[in-house]
XYZ file of C-alpha atoms in Angstrom:
580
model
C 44.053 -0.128 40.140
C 40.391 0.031 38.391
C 39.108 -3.368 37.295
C 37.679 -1.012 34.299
C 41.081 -0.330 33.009
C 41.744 -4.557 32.644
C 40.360 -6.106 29.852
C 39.596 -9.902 30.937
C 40.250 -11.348 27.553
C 43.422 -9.275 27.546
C 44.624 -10.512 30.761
C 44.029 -14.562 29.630
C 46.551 -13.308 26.765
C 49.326 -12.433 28.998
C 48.947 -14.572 31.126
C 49.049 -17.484 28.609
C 51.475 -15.534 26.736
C 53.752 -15.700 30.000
C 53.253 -19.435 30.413
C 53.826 -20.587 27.141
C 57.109 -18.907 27.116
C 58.039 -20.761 30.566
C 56.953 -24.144 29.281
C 59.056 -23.565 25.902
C 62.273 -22.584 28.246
C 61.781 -25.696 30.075
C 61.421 -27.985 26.942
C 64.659 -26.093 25.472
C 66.409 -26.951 28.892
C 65.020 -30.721 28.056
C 65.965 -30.760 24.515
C 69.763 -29.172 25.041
C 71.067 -30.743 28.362
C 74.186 -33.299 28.314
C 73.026 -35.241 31.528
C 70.395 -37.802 32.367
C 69.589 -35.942 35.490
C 68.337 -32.856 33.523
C 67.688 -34.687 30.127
C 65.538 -37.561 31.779
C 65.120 -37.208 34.797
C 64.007 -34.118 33.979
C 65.141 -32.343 37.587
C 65.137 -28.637 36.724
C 62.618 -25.909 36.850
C 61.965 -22.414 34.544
C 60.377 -19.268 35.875
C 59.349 -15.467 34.304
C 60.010 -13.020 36.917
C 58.928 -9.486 36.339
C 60.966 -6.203 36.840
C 60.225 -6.340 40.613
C 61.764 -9.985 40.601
C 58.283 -11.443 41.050
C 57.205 -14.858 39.965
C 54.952 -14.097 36.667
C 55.264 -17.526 35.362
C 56.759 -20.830 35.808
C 57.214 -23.763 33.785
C 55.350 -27.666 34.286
C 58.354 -28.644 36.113
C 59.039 -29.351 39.828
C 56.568 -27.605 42.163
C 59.438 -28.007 45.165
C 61.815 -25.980 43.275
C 59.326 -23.141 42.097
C 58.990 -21.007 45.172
C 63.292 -21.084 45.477
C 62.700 -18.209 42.764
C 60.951 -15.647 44.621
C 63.989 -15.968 47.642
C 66.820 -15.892 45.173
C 65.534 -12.825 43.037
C 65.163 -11.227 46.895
C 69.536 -12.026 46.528
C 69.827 -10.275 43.166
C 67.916 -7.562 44.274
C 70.028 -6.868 47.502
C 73.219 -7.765 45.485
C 73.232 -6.114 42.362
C 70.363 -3.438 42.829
C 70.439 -1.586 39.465
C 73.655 -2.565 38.346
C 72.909 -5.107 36.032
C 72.992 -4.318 31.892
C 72.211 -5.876 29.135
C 74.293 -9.464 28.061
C 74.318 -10.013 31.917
C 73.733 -13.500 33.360
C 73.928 -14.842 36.412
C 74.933 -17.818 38.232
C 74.706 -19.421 41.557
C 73.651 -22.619 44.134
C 74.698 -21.396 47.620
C 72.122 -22.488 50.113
C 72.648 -20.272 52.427
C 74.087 -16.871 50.782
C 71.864 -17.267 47.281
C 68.890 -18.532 48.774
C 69.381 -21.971 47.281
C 68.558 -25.244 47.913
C 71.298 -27.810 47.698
C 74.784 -27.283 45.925
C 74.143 -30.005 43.197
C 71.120 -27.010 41.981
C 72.667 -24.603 40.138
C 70.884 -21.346 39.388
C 71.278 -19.138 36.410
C 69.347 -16.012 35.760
C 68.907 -13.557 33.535
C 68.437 -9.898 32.957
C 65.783 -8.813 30.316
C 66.232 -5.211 28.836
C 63.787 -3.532 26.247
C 64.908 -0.605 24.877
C 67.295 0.021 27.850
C 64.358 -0.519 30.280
C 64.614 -3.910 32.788
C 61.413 -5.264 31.556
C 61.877 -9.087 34.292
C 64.456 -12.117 34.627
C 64.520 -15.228 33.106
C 65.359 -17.988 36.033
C 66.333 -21.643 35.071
C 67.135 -23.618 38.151
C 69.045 -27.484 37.104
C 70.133 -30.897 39.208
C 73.541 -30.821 37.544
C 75.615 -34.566 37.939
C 78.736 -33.427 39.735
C 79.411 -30.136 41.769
C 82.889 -31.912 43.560
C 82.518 -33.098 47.255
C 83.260 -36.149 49.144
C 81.352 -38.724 47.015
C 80.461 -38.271 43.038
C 77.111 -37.154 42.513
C 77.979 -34.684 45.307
C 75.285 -35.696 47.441
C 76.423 -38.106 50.757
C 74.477 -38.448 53.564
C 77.452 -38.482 56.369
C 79.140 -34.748 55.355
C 78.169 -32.682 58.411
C 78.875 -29.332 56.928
C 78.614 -27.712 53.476
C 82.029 -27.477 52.442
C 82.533 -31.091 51.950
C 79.626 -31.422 49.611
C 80.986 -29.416 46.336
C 81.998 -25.893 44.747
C 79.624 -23.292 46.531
C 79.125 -20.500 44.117
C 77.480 -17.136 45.612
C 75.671 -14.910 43.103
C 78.378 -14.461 40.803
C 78.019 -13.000 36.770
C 78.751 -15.723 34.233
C 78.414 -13.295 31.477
C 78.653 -9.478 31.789
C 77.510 -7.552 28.769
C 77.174 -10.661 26.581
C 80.940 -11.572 27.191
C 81.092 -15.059 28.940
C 83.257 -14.647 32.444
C 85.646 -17.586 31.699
C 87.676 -17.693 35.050
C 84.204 -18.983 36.526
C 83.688 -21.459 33.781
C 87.480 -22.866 34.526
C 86.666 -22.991 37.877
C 83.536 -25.200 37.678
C 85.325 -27.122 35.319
C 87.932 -28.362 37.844
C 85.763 -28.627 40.404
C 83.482 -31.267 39.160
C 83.957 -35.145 38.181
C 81.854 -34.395 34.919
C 82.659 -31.241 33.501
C 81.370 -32.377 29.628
C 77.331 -32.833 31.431
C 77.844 -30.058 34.245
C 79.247 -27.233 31.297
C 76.467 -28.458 28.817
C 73.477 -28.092 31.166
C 74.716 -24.825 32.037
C 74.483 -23.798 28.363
C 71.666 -25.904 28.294
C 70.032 -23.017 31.104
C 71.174 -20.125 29.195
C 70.139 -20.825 26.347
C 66.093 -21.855 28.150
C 66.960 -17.666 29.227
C 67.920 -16.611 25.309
C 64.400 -17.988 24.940
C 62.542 -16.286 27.431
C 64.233 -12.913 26.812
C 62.442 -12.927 23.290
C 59.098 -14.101 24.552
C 59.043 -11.183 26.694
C 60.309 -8.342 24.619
C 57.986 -9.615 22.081
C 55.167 -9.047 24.934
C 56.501 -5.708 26.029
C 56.534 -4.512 22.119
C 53.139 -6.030 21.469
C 51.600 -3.918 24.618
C 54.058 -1.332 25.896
C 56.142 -1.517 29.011
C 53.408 0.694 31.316
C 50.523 -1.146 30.230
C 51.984 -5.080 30.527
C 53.073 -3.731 33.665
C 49.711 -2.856 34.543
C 48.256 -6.179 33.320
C 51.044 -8.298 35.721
C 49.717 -6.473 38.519
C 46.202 -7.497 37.776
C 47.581 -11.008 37.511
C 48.817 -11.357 41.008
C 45.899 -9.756 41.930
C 43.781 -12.324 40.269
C 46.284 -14.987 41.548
C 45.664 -13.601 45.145
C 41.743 -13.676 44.844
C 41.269 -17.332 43.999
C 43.765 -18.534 46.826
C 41.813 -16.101 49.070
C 38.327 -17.340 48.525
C 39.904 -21.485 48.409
C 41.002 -21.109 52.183
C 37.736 -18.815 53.115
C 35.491 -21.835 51.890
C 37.784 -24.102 55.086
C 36.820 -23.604 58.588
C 38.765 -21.593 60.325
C 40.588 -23.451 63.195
C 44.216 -24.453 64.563
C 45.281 -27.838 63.031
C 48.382 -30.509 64.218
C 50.017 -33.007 62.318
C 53.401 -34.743 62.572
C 55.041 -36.851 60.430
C 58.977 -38.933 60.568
C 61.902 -39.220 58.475
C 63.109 -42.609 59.685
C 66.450 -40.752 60.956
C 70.456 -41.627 60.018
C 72.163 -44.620 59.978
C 71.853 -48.560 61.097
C 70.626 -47.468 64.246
C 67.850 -44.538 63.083
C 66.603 -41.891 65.392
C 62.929 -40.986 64.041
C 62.982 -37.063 63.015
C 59.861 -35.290 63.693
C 58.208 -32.987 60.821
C 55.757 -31.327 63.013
C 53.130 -28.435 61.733
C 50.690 -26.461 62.847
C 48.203 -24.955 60.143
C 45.797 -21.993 61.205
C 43.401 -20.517 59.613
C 41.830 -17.509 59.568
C 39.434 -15.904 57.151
C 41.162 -15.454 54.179
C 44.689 -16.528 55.088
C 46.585 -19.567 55.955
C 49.903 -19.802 58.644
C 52.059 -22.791 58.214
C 54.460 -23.193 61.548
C 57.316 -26.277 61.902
C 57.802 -25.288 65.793
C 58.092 -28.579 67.014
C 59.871 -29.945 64.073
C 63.533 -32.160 64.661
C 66.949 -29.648 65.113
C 69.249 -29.803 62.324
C 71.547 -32.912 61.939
C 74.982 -33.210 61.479
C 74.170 -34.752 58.111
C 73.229 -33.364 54.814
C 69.495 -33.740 55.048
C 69.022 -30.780 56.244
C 66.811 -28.948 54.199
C 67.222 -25.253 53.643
C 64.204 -22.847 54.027
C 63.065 -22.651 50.568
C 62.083 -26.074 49.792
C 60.079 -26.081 52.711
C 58.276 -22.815 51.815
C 57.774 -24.798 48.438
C 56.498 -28.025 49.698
C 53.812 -25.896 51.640
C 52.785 -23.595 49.158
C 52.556 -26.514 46.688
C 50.494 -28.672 49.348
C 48.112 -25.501 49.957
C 47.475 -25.001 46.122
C 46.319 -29.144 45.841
C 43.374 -27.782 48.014
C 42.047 -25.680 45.261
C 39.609 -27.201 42.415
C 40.079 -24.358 40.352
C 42.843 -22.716 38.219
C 45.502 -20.476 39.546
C 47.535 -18.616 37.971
C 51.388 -19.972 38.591
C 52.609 -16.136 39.793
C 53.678 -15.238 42.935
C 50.444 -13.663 43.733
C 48.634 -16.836 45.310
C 51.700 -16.907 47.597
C 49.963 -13.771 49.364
C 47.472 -15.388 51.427
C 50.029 -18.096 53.452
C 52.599 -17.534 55.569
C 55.138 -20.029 56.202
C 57.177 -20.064 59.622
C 59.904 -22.255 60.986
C 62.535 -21.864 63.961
C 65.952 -21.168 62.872
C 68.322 -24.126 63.627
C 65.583 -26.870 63.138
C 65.407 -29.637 60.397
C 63.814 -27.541 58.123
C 65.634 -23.641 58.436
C 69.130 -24.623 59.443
C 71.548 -22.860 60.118
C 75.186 -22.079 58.350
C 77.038 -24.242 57.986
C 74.913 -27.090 58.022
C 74.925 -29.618 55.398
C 71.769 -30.144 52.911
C 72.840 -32.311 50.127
C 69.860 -34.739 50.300
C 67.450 -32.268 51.595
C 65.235 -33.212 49.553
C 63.549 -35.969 51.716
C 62.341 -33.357 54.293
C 60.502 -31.299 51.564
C 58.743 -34.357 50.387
C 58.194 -35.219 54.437
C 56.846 -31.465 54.534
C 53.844 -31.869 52.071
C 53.010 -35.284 53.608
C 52.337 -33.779 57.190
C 50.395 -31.287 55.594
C 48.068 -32.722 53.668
C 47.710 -34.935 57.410
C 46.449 -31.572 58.704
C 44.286 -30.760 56.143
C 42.970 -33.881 55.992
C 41.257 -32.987 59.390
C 39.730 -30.677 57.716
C 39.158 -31.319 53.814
C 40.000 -35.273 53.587
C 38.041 -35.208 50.384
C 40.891 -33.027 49.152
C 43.727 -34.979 50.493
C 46.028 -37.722 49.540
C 47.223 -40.866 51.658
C 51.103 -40.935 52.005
C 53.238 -41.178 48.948
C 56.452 -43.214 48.900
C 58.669 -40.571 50.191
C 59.822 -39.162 47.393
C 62.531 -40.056 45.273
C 64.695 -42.888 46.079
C 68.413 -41.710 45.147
C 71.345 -44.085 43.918
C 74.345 -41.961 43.189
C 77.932 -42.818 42.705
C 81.357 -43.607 40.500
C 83.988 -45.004 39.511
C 86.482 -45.967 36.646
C 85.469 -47.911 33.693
C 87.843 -49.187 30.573
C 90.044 -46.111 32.236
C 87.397 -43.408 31.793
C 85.733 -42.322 35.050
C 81.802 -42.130 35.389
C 79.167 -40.401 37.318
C 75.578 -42.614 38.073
C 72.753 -40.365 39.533
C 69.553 -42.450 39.880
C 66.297 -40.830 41.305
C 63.847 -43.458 41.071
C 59.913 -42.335 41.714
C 57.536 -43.498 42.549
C 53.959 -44.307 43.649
C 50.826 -42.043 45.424
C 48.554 -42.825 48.229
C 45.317 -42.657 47.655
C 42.254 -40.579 47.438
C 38.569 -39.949 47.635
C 37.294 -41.695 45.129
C 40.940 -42.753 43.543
C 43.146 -44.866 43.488
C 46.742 -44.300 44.436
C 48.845 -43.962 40.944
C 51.394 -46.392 40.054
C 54.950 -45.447 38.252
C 54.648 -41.703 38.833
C 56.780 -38.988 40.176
C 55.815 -38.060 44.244
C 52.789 -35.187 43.817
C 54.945 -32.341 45.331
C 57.516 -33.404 41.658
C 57.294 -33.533 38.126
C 59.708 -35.866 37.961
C 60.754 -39.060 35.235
C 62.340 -42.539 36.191
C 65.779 -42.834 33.813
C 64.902 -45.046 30.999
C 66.432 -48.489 31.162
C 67.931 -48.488 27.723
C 69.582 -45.311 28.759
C 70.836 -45.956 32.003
C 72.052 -49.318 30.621
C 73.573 -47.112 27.193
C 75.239 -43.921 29.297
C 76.388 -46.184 32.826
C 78.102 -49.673 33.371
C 74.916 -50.438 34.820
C 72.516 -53.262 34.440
C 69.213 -52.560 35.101
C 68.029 -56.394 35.635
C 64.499 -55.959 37.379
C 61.896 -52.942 37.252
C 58.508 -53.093 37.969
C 55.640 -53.299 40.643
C 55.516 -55.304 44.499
C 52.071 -57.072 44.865
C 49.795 -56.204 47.898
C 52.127 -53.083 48.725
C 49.778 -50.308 48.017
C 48.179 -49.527 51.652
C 44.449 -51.795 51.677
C 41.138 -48.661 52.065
C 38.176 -48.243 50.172
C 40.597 -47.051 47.234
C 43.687 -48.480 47.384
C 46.922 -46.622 47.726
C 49.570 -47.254 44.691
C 51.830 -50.185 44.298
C 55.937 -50.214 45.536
C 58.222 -50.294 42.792
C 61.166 -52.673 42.379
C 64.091 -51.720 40.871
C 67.971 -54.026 40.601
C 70.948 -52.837 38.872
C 74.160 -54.817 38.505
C 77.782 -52.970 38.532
C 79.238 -54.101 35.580
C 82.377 -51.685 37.262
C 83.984 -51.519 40.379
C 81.576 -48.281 41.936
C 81.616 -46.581 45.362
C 78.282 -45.102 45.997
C 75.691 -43.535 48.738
C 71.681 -44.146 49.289
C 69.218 -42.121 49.786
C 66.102 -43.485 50.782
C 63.266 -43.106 53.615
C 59.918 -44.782 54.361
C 61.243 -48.149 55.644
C 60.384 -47.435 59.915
C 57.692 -45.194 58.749
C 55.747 -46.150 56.123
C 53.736 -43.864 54.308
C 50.106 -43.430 55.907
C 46.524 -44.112 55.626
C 43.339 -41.993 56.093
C 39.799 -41.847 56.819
C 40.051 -46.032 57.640
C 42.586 -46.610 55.066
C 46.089 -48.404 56.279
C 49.272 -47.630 55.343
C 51.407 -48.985 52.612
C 54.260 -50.937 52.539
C 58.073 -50.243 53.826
C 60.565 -49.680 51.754
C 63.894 -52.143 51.527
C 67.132 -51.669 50.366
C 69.350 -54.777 49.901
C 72.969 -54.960 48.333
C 73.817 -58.386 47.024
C 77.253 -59.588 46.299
C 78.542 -61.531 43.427
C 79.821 -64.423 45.601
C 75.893 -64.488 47.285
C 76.405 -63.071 50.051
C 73.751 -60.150 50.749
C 73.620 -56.698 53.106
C 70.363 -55.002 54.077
C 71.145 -51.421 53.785
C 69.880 -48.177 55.512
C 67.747 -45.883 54.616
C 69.846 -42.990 55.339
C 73.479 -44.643 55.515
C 76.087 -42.460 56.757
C 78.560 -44.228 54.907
C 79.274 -45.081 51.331
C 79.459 -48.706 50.072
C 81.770 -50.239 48.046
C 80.339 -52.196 44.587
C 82.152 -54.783 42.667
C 82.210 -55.943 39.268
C 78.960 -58.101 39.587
C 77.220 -57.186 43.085
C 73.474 -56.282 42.664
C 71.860 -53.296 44.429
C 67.818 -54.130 44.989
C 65.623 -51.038 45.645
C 62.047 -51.517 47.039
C 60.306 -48.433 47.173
C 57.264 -47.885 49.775
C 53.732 -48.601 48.891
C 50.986 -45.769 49.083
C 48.573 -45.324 51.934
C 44.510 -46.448 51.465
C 42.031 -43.972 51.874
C 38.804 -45.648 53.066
C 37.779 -48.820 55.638
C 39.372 -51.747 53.111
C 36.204 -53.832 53.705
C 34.204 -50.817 52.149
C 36.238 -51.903 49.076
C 33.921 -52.998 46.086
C 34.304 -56.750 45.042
C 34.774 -55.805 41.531
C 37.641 -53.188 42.340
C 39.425 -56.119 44.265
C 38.862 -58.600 41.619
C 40.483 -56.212 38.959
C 43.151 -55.742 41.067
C 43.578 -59.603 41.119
C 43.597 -60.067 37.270
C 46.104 -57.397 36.811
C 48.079 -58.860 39.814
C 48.747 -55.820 41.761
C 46.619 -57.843 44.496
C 47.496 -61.782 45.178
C 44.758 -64.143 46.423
C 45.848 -64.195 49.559
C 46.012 -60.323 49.945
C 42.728 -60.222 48.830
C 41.456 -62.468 51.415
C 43.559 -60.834 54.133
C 43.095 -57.341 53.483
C 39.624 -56.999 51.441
C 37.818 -60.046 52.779
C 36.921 -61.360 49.777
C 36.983 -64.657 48.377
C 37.798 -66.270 45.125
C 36.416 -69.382 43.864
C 38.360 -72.341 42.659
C 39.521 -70.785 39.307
C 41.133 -67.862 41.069
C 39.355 -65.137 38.751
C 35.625 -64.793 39.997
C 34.281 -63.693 43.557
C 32.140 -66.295 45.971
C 29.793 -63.941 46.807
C 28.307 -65.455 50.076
C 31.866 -66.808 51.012
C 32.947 -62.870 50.907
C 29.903 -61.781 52.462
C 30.388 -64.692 55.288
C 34.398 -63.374 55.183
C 33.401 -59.732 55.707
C 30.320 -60.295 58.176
C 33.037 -61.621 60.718
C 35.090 -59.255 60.553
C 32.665 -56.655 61.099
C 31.131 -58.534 64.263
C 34.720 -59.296 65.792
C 35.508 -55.915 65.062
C 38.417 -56.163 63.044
């Protein structure tokens, strides 16, 4: 194509154009959806995908869902060919036939037809609360295949011609514990697609099918440029980094996330060789979420501002054995895959940081922390999914950020008065762990803390990580703190939990779950750390007195608030001499 026949100022249109109308399907998903999962949580991701079933746009949402698109429009491509009209939508979450991630992620997609012509797809992906399975919330850590983890729906029409397909709808009704939330998100998805199908027509009416075809094109190939000259500007070279999930059970196995980054010129390979073999539990984490982890990781390197199409996806290859932790094979279970993908950014931005650390971020807290579970309450049953987030590790020049969602989400903590409003749930404790965040130069971010009481009887199943391997420091910085989970019964007894249990646990009436959440890692030798930051951080109290003296070397006179300079200097001097 001739760069003479793309007007520049014309292409920031469309291309603006194409976002907007991503970000307004994922608000519309937001504003319609039943369940907290979707509605607060806010666990769902929008896409544009053009004729071809590429990527054009994608909503603010989760970056670790985004690149699932591109392999599940690959499906409907093979599936349906050119067979699809006009009213069509379609619906699916199979990992392994679909292209999906989990079963609990349910997929719905949607033609878009101007004047006859397919002009692209709308593509909502959600979290719904129940999909059936062994435990509510359809996500347990023990199921060793997929069958036991829900309804597993292969790309199936849910409308055909504008007419909805209601044996499907029956059937997802009577397979989940909370068919009111699961049947309203769905709407909540097609109606995100009613949305996008009149953004685009109104695009393709505005500039004609041939030329916004023309323009998409040029978007990609702008998309491809900018990735291509952000990897040129890194040394080329063969880089190693491995990182753990703290493995299954009361007696944990560590599992190795191992990868190998080359590059080369313009282009970037991403290999797990080396990586753990799949498990005979449901963290296993299907292909996509990896290939989304590392694209996401790859596109932190870049300073400048990418379009969110599928072009920038050009320039990096991604590469993992079949059968290992992170490409299993059918018919492995993958309910809480999610841990890996978060695992997956970490040990990449531990390469990288070998070669950019300016660029790179100190270990997060592992990604979400997830309670779910049920029960019966006042003879009505009930459905509690509870992804709690989070904390970064640091970086140059930062500070690790306290109370946000892991940097490869977009992800909310429930609101108490909500959780406390929609669950028999107390929420008696939330807030931040002193002298967690990993010590450096720039300190990582603080744990979180976070108790709920069962006002209900409840069975329910952890997922959690981060406790035997904490998340990491950089360039002199130290890691953060472990995580913790502890279950404490009304009568005072009390049970450290796992991690990774593979079992569920029985609450009663009463008992109180604790959740401590790992600290980010420093970036930077701690005793490079300015007085003043340190002194801040004792005022606000995300540093204690002692911490301060044990980690930063610095001293505090008698009123606790101001630094004794030569005492700090005398603190820090021996430390330096004796090395420590």
């Amino acid at each position: 194509m001739s760069p003479a026949k793309i007007d520049l100022i014309t292409l920031e249109v469309i291309r603006n154009a194409l976002a907007s109308t991503a970000d307004e399907m994922a608000l519309i998903v937001m504003r319609s959806a039943y369940s907290p999962v979707v509605r607060d949580i806010m666990d769902y991701s929008t896409a544009l995908c053009d004729a071809q079933g590429r990527v054009i746009a994608q909503g603010l949402t989760l970056p670790i869902q985004l690149c699932s698109f591109p392999r599940i429009m690959g499906f409907v491509r093979e599936r349906f060919g050119t067979s699809l009209n006009k009213g069509d939508v379609l619906i699916a979450n199979d990992p392994y036939g679909s292209g999906g991630q989990h079963l609990p992620d349910v997929y719905i997609l949607k033609p878009i037809f101007v004047d006859d012509r397919l002009a692209g797809f709308a593509a909502t992906v959600a979290h719904h609360t129940d999909l059936g399975g062994i435990v509510p919330g359809s996500v347990a850590i023990y199921a060793t295949e997929i069958q036991q983890e829900g309804l597993r729906l292969p790309l199936l029409k849910l409308y055909e011609e504008g007419k909805p397909v209601d044996p499907i709808f029956r059937i997802i009704e009577a397979n989940t514990r909370s068919p009111v939330e699961v049947l309203g998100d769905i709407r909540a998805q097609i109606a995100a697609c009613n949305v996008a199908e009149e953004g685009l027509s109104a695009l393709v009416r505005r500039y004609g099918a041939e030329t916004l075809d023309r323009y998409i094109d040029a978007l990609h190939d702008h998309a491809e440029a900018i990735m291509r000259d952000v990897i040129r500007a890194l040394p080329n070279g063969v880089y190693h980094a491995t990182d753990y999930i703290d493995g299954l059970g009361e007696n944990p196995e560590p599992l190795a996330i191992a990868v190998t980054l080359t590059v080369a010129d313009d282009t970037i390979d991403i290999d797990f060789t080396g990586t753990a073999g799949q498990v005979e539990a449901s963290i296993n984490c299907p292909i996509s979420l990896p290939e989304s982890a590392a694209f996401c990781a790859i596109r932190c390197l870049s300073q400048q501002d990418i379009p969110n199409c599928e072009g920038y996806l050009r320039p990096i290859t991604v590469r993992a054995p079949e059968g290992c932790l992170v490409n299993p094979r059918y018919p492995a279970a993958c309910g809480a895959r999610g841990v890996v993908g978060y695992r997956v950014f970490d040990a990449i931005m531990q390469a990288m940081a070998q070669v950019i650390p300016e660029r790179a971020i100190g270990g997060s807290e592992g990604g979400p922390y997830l309670l779910a579970g049920g029960g019966t309450c006042e003879g009505r049953p009930f459905v509690l999914n509870e992804m709690v987030v989070g904390t970064w590790g640091a970086r140059a020049g930062k500070d690790g950020i306290e109370g946000i969602s892991n940097p490869a989400a977009n992800l909310s903590n429930q609101p108490v008065e909500m959780v406390e409003a929609d669950m028999p749930v107390e929420v008696l404790r939330y807030g931040f762990v002193p002298d967690s965040g990993g010590p450096g130069e720039f300190r990582g971010g603080l744990a979180f803390i976070r108790e709920f009481r069962f006002l209900a009887d409840a069975r329910f199943t952890l997922r959690g990580d981060r406790r035997d391997h904490p998340p990491y420091g950089f360039a002199g910085g130290r890691g953060g703190a472990p995580s913790a989970h502890l279950l404490i019964r009304v009568d005072g007894g009390s049970q450290p939990l796992p991690t990774m249990p593979m079992e569920s646990f029985d609450a009663r009436r009463g008992d109180v779950f604790r959740l401590t959440g790992a600290g980010g890692g420093g970036y930077g030798a701690p005793l490079a750390r300015e007085c003043w930051r340190v002194a801040e951080d004792v005022r606000e109290g995300k540093v204690s007195i002692d911490g301060a003296l044990r980690d930063y070397g610095v001293v505090f006179q008698d009123d606790g608030a101001t630094v004794d300079a030569a005492a700090t200097a005398r603190a820090r001097g021996d430390r330096v001499g004796s090395g420590a």
